[in-house]
PDB file of C-alpha atoms in Angstrom:
ATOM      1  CA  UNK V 461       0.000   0.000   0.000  1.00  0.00           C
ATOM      2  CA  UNK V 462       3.123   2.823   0.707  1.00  0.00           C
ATOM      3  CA  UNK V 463       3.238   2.817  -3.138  1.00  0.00           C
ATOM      4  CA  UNK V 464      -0.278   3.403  -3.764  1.00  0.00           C
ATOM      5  CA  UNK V 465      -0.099   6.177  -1.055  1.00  0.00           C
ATOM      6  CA  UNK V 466       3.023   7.874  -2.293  1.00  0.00           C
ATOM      7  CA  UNK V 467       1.765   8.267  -5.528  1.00  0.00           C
ATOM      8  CA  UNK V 468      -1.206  10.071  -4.298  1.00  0.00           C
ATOM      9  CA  UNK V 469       0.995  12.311  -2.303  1.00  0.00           C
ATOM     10  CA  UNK V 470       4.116  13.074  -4.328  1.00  0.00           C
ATOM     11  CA  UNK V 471       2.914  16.323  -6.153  1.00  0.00           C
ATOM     12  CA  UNK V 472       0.944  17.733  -2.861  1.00  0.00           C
ATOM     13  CA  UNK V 473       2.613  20.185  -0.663  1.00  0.00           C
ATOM     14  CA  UNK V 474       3.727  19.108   2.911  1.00  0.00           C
ATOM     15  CA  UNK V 475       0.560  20.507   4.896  1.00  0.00           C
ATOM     16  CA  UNK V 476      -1.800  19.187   2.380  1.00  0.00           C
ATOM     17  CA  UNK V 477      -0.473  15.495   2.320  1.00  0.00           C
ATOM     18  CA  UNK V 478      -0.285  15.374   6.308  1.00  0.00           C
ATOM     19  CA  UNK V 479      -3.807  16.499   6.148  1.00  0.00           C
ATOM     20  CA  UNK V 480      -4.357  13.940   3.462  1.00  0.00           C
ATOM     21  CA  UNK V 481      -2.694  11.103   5.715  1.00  0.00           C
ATOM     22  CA  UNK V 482      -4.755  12.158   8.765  1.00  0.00           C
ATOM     23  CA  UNK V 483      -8.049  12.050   7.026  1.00  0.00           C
ATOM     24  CA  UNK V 484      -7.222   8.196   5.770  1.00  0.00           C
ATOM     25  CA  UNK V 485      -6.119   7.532   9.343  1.00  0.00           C
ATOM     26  CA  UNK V 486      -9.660   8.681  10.163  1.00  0.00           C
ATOM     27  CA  UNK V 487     -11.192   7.385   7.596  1.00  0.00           C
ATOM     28  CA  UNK V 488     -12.748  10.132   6.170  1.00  0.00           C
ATOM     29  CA  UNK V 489     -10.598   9.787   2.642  1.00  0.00           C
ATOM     30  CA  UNK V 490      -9.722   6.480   1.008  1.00  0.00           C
ATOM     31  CA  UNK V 491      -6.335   5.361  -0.673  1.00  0.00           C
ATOM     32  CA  UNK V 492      -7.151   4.657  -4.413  1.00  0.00           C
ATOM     33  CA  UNK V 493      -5.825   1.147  -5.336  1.00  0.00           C
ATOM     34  CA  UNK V 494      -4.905  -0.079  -8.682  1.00  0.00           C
ATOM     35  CA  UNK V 495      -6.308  -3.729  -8.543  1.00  0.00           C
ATOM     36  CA  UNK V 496      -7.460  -6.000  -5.579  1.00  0.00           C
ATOM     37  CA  UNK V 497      -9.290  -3.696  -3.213  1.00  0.00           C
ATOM     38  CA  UNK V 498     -13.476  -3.399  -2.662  1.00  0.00           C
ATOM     39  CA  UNK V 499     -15.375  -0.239  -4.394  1.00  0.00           C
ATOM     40  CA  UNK V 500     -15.406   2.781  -2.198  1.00  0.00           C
ATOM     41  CA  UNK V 501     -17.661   5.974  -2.632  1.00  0.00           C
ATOM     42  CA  UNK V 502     -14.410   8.088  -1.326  1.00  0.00           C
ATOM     43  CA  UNK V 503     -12.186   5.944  -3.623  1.00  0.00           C
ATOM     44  CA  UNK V 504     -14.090   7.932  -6.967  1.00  0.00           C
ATOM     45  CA  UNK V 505     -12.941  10.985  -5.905  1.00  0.00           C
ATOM     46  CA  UNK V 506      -9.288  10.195  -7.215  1.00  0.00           C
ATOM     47  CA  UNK V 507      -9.587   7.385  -9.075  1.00  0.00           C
ATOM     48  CA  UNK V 508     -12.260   6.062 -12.098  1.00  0.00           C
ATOM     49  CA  UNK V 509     -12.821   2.932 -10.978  1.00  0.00           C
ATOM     50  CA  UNK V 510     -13.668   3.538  -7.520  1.00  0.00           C
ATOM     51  CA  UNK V 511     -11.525   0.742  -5.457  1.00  0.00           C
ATOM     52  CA  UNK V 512      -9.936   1.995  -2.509  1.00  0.00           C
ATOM     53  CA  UNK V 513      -9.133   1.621   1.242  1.00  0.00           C
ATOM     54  CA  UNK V 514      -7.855   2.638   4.304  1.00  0.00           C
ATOM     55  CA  UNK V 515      -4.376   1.712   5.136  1.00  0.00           C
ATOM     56  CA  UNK V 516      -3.578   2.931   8.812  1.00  0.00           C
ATOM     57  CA  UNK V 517      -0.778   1.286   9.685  1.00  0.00           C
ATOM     58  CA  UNK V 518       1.237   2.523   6.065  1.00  0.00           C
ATOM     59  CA  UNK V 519      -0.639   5.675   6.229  1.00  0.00           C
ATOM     60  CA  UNK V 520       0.617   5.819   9.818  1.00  0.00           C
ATOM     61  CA  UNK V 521       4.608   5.060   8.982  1.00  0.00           C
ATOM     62  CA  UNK V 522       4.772   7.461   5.902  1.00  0.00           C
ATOM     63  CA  UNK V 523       2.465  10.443   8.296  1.00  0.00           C
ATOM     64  CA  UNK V 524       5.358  10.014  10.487  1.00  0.00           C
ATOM     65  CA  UNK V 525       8.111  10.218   7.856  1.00  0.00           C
ATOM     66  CA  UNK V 526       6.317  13.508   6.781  1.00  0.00           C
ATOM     67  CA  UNK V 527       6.530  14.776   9.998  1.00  0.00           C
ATOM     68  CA  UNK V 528      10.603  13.638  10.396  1.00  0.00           C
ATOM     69  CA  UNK V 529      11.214  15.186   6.942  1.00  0.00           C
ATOM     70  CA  UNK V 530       9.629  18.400   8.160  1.00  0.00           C
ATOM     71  CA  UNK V 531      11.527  18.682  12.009  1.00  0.00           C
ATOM     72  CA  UNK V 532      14.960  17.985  10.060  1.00  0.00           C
ATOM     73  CA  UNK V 533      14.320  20.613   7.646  1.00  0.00           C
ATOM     74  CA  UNK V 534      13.655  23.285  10.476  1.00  0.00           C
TER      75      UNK V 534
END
């Protein structure tokens, strides 16, 4: 899944993808997947064929990357 989500997030600025990562963490915004996943209603919102999910413990890891990346560059 930490491909799916880094593709999602590589062209966002830093505020906007740990917002991003929160909301999946919440599960108010779904991951689009490629191939293998269940439809989801968020899912459409980023991807045509609507199959998506919530990854929280890859969401978590890369959420707290962001957060390293940003500290270190302080």
């Amino acid at each position: 899944y930490k491909g799916d989500i880094v593709f999602v997030i590589h062209k966002l600025p830093l505020n906007e993808a740990k917002r991003y990562l929160e909301d999946v963490l919440a599960h108010k915004q779904a991951i689009p997947l490629c191939c293998g996943a269940g439809r989801t209603a968020q899912a459409k919102n980023h991807h045509s064929n609507g199959q998506g999910r919530w990854p929280v413990k890859s969401a978590g890891f890369i959420l707290g990357l962001l957060k390293n990346v940003e500290s270190n560059a302080e």
